[in-house]
mmCIF file of C-alpha atoms in Angstrom:
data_model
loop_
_atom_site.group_PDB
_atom_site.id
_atom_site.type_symbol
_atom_site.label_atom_id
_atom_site.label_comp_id
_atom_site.label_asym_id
_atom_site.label_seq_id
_atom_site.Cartn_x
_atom_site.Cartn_y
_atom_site.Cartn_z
ATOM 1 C CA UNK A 1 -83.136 35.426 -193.574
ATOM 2 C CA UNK A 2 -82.591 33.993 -189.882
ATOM 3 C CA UNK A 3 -78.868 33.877 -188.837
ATOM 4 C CA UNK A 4 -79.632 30.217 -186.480
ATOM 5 C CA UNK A 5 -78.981 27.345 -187.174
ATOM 6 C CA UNK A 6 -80.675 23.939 -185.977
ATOM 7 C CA UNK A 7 -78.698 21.527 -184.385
ATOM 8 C CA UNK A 8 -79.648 18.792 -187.371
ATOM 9 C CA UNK A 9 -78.585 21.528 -189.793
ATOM 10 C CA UNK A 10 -74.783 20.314 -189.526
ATOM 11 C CA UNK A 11 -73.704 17.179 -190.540
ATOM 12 C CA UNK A 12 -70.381 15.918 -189.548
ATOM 13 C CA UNK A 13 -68.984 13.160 -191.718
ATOM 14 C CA UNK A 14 -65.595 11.666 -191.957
ATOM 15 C CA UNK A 15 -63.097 13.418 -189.960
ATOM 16 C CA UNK A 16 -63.761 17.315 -190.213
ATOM 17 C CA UNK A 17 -66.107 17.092 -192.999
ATOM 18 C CA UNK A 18 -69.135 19.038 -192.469
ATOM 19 C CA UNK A 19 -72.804 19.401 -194.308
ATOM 20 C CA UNK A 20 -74.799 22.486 -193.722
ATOM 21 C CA UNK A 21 -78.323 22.709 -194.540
ATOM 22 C CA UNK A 22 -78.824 26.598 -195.091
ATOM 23 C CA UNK A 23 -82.296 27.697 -196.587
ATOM 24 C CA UNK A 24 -83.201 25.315 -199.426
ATOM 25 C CA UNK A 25 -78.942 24.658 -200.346
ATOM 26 C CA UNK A 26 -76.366 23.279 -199.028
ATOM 27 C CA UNK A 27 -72.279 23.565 -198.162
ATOM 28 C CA UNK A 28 -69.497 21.874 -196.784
ATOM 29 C CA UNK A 29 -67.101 23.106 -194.514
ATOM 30 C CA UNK A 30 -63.674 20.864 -194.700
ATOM 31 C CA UNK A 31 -61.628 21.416 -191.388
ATOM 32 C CA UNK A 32 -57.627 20.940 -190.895
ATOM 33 C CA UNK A 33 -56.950 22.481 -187.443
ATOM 34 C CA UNK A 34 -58.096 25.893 -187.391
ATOM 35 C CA UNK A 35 -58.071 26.379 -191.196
ATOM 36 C CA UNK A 36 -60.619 25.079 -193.450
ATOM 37 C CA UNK A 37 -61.965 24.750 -196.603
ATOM 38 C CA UNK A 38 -65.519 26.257 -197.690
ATOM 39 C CA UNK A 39 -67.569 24.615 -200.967
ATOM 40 C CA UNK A 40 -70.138 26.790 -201.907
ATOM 41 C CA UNK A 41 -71.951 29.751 -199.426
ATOM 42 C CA UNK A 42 -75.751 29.104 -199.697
ATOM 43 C CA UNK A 43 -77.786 31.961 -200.851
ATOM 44 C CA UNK A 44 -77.076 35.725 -200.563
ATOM 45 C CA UNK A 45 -79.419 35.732 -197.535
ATOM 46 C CA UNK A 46 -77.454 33.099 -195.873
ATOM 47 C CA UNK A 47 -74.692 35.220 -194.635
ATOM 48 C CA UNK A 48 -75.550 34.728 -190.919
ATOM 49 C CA UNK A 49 -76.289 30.886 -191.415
ATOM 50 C CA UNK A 50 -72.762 30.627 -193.006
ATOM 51 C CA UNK A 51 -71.127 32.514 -190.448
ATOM 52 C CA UNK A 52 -72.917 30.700 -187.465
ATOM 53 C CA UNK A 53 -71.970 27.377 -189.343
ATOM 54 C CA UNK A 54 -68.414 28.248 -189.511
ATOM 55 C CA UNK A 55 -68.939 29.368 -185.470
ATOM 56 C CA UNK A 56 -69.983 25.846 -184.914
ATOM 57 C CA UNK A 57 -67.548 24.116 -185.818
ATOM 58 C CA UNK A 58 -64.650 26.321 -184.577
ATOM 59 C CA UNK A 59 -63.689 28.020 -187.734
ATOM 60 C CA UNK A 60 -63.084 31.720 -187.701
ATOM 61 C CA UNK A 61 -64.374 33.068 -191.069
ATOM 62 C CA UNK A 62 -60.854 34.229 -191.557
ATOM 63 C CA UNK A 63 -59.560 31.135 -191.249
ATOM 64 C CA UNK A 64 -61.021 29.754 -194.704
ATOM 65 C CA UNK A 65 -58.019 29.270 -197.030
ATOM 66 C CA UNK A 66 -60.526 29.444 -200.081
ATOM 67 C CA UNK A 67 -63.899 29.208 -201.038
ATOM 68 C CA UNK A 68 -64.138 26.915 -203.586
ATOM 69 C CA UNK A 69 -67.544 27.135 -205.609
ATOM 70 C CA UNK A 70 -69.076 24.110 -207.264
ATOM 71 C CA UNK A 71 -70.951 26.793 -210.069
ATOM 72 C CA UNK A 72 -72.022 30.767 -209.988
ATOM 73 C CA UNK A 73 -75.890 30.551 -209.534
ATOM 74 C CA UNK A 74 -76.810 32.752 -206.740
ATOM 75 C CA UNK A 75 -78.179 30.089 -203.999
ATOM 76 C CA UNK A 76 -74.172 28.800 -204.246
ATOM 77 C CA UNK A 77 -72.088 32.161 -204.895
ATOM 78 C CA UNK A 78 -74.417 34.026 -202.577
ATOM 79 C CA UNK A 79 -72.035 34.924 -199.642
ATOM 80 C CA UNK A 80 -68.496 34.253 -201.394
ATOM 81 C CA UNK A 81 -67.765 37.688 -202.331
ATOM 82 C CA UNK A 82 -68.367 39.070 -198.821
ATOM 83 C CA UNK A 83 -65.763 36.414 -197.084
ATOM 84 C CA UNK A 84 -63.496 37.756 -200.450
ATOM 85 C CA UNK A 85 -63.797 41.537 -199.306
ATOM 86 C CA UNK A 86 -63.440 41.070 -195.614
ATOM 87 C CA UNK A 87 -60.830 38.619 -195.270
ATOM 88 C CA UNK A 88 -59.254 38.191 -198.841
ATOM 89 C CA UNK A 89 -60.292 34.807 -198.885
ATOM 90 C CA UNK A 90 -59.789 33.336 -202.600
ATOM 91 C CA UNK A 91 -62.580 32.279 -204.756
ATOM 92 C CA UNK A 92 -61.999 29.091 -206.757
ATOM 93 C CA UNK A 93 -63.929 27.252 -209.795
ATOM 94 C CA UNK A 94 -63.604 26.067 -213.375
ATOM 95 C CA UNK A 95 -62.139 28.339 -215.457
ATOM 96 C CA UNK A 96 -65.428 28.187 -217.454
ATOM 97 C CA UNK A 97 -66.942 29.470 -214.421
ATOM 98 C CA UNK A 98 -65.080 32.517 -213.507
ATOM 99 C CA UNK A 99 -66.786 34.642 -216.533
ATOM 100 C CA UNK A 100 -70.458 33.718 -215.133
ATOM 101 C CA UNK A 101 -68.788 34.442 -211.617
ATOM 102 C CA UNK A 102 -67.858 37.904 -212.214
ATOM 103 C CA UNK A 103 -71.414 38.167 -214.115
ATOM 104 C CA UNK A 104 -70.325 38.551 -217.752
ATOM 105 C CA UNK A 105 -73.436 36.835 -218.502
ATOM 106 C CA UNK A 106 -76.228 34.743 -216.427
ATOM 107 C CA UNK A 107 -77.143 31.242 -216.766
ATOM 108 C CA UNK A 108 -79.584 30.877 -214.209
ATOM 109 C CA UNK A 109 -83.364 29.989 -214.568
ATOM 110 C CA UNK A 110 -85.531 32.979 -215.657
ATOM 111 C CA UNK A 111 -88.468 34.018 -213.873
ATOM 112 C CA UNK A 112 -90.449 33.372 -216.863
ATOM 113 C CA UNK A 113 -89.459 29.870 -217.037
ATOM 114 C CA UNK A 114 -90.608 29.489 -213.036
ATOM 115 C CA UNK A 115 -93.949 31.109 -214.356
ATOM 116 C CA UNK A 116 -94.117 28.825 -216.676
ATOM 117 C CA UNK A 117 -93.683 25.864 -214.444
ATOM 118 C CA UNK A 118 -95.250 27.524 -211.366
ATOM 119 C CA UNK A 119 -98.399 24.732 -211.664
ATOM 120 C CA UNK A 120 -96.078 22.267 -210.538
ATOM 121 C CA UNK A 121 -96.371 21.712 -206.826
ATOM 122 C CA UNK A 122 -93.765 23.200 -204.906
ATOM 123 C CA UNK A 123 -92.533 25.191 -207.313
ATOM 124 C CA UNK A 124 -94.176 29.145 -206.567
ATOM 125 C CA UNK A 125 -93.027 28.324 -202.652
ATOM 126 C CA UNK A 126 -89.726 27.923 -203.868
ATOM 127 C CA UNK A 127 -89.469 31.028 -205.773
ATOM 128 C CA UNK A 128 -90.852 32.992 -202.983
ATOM 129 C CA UNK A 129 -88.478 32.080 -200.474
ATOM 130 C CA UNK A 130 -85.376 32.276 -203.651
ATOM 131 C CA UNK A 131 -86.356 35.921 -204.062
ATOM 132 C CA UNK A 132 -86.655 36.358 -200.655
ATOM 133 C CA UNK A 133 -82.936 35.234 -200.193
ATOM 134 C CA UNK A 134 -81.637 37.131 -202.810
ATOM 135 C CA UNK A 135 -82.313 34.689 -205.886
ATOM 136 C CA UNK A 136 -82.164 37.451 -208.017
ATOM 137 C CA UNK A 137 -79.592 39.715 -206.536
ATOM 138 C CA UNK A 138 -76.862 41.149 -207.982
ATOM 139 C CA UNK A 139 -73.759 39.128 -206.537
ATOM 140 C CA UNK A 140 -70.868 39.088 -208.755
ATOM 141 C CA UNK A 141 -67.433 38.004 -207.363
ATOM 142 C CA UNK A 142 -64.527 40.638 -207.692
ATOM 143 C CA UNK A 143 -61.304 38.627 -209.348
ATOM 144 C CA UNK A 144 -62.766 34.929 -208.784
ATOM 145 C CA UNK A 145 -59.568 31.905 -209.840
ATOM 146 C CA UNK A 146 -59.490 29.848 -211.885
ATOM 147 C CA UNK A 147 -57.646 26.232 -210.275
ATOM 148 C CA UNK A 148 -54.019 26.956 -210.303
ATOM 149 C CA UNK A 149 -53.254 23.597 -211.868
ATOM 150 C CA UNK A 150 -55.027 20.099 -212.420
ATOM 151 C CA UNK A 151 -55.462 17.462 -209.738
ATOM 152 C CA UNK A 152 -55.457 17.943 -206.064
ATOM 153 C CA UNK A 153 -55.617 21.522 -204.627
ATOM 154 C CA UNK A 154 -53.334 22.298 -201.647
ATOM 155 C CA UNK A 155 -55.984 22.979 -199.231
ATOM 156 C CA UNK A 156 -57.466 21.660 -195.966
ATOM 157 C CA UNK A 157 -59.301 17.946 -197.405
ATOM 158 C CA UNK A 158 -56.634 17.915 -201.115
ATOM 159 C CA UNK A 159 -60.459 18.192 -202.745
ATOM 160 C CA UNK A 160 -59.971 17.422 -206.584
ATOM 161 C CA UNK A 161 -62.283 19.200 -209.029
ATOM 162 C CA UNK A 162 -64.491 17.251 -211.356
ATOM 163 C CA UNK A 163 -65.296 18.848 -214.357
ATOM 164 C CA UNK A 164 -69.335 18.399 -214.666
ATOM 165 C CA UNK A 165 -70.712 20.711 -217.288
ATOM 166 C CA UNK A 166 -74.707 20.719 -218.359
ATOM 167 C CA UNK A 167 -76.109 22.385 -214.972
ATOM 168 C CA UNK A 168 -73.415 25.337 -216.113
ATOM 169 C CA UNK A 169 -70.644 25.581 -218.695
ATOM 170 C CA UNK A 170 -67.854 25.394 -216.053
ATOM 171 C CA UNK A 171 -69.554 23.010 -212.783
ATOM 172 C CA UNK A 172 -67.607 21.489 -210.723
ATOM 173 C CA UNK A 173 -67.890 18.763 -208.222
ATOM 174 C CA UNK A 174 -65.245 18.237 -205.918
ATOM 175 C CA UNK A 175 -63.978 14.556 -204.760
ATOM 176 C CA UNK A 176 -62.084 14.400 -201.550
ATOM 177 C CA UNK A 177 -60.199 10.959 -201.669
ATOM 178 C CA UNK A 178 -58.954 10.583 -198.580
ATOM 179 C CA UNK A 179 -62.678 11.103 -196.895
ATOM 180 C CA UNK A 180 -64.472 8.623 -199.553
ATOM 181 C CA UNK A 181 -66.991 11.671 -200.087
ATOM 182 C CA UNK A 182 -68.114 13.383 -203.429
ATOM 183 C CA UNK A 183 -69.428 16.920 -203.018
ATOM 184 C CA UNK A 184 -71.329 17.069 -206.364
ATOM 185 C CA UNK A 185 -73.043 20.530 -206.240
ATOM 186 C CA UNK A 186 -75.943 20.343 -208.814
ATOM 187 C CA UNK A 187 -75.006 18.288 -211.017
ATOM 188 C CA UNK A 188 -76.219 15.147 -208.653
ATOM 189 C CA UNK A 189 -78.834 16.125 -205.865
ATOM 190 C CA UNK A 190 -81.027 14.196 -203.600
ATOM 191 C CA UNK A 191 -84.179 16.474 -202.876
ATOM 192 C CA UNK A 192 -85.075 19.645 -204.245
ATOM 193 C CA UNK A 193 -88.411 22.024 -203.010
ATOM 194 C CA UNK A 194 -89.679 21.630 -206.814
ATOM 195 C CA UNK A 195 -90.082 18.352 -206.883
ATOM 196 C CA UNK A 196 -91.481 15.008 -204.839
ATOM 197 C CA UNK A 197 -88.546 12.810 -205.748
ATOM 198 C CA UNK A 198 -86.253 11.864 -203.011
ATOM 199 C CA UNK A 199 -83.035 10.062 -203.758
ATOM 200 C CA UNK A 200 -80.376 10.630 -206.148
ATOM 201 C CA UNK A 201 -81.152 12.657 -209.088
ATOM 202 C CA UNK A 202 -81.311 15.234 -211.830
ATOM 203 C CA UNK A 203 -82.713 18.704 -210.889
ATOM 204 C CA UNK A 204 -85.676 19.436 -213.133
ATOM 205 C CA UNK A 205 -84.925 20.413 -216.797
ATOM 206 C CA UNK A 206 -85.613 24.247 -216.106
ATOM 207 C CA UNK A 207 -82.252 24.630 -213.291
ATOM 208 C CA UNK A 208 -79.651 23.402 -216.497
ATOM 209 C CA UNK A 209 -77.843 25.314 -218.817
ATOM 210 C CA UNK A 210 -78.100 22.350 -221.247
ATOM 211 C CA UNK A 211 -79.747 18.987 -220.113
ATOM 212 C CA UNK A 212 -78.222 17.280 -222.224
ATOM 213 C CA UNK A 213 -74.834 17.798 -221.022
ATOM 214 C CA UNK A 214 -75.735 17.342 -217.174
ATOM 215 C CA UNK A 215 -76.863 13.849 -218.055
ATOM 216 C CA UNK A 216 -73.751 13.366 -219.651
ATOM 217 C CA UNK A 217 -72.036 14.530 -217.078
ATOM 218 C CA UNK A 218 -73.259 11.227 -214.384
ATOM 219 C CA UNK A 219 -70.744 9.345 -216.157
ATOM 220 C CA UNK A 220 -68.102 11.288 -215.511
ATOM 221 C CA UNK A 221 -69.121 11.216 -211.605
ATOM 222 C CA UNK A 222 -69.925 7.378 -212.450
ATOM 223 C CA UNK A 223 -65.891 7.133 -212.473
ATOM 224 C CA UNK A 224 -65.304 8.917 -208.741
ATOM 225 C CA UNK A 225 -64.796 6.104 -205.790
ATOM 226 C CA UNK A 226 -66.751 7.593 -203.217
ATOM 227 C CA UNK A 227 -69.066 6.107 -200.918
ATOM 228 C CA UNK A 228 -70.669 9.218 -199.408
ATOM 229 C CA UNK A 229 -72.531 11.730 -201.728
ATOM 230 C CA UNK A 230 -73.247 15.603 -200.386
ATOM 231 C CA UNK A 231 -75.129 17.103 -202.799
ATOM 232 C CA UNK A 232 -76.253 20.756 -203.269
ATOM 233 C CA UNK A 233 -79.986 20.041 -202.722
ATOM 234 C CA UNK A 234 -81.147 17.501 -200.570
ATOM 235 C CA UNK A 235 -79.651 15.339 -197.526
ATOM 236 C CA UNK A 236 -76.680 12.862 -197.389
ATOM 237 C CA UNK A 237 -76.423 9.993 -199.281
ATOM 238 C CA UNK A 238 -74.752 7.260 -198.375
ATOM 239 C CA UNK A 239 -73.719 4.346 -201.059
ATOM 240 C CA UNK A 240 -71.462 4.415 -203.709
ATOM 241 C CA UNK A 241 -71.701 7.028 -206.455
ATOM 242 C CA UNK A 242 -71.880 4.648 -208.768
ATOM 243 C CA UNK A 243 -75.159 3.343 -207.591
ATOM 244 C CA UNK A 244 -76.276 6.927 -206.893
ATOM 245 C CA UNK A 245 -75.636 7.622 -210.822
ATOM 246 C CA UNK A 246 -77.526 4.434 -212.321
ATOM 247 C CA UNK A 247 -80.511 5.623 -210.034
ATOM 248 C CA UNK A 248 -80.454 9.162 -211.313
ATOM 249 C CA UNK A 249 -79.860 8.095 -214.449
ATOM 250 C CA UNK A 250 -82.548 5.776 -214.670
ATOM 251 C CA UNK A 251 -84.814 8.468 -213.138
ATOM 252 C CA UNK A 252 -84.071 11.030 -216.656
ATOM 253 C CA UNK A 253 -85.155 8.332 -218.568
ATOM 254 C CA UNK A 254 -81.071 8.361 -219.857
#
């Protein structure tokens, strides 16, 4: 995968809060001085995107007090345990999510089910450029954390988890209060190569561990004051979550 970056590829938002578009997912980089915090790492072939992102905005990679990782599906875990081995940077998430971390077991689309669904526009271009970044790699973190304790985490941003299980067993979002922004991972997205919908919404039924639950799940993010929305697929939204979830909701048909 190429290691540049395009200047509309970073975001800045309130403060030192940044978006990165890497190849099909996003991050966020959270700055405090030199230090920063890193949600999510983009694909395995994103190393060099990550790297040049951090580069950008004047964070060394060892700099990063943790990485903390909205769920373990490859296009989000991709890089983490390379920053982990090179700088000891810890890895963060649910403590339903450190077993599928560490690769105990996989909940991640199959290739059948792409097969299956590969009629759908978009989606065989998509799974091309996924393998091609190391979709189905073998990328499991070595000793990922659980969060040390509820509420607030004592890094750059104070982001506060919020349990959103359905995508996987142990997603997280991640609120940052004093920034009015919700990084919601997959559990909320705005675009995704599979499908023609823009705006807030659901990934399609094939990307979640249990449907069921991710819908469930909006009305936990329904309760987050936030007026800024960065989601793991698709641009920035701007408008308060609440809106964001009645529209995605309304798109499932929940």
């Amino acid at each position: 995968m190429q290691d540049t970056l395009r200047e509309d590829d970073i975001v800045r938002l309130h403060d030192d809060v940044y978006l990165v578009s890497g190849s099909n997912t996003n991050w966020v980089i959270v700055k405090d001085g030199d230090d920063a915090t890193l949600i999510d790492t983009g694909y395995p072939g994103d190393h060099g995107r990550l790297l040049a992102s951090l580069a950008a905005v004047g964070v060394d990679p060892g700099g990063v007090r943790a990485v903390l990782i909205t769920h373990a599906h490859n296009d989000h875990l991709g890089a983490a345990e390379r920053l982990r081995s090179a700088h000891g940077t810890p890895v963060l998430m649910h403590e339903e999510e450190v077993p599928h971390a560490r690769r105990e077991f996989l909940h991640q689309v199959s290739v059948g089910q792409v097969l299956a669904q590969a009629w759908r526009p978009g989606v065989l271009p998509w799974a091309v450029h996924a393998l091609r970044a190391g979709g189905t790699a073998h990328v499991p973190v070595t000793g990922p954390r659980p969060f040390p304790a509820p509420g607030a985490l004592d890094l750059p941003g104070a982001p506060v988890p919020v349990h959103t299980p359905g995508h996987t067993l142990g997603h997280s979002a991640y609120h940052l209060p004093g920034s009015g922004i919700l990084v919601s991972g997959d559990a909320l997205v705005t675009a995704h190569p599979t499908t023609r919908t823009t705006g807030p919404q659901l990934l399609p039924g094939m990307f979640h561990t249990d449907r069921d639950r991710a819908l469930a799940s909006l009305s936990v993010l329904e309760g987050v004051h936030a007026d800024v929305l960065l989601p793991g697929h698709g641009p920035v939204h701007h408008g308060s979550v609440k809106a964001a979830v009645a529209q995605a909701r309304e798109r499932a048909g929940g």
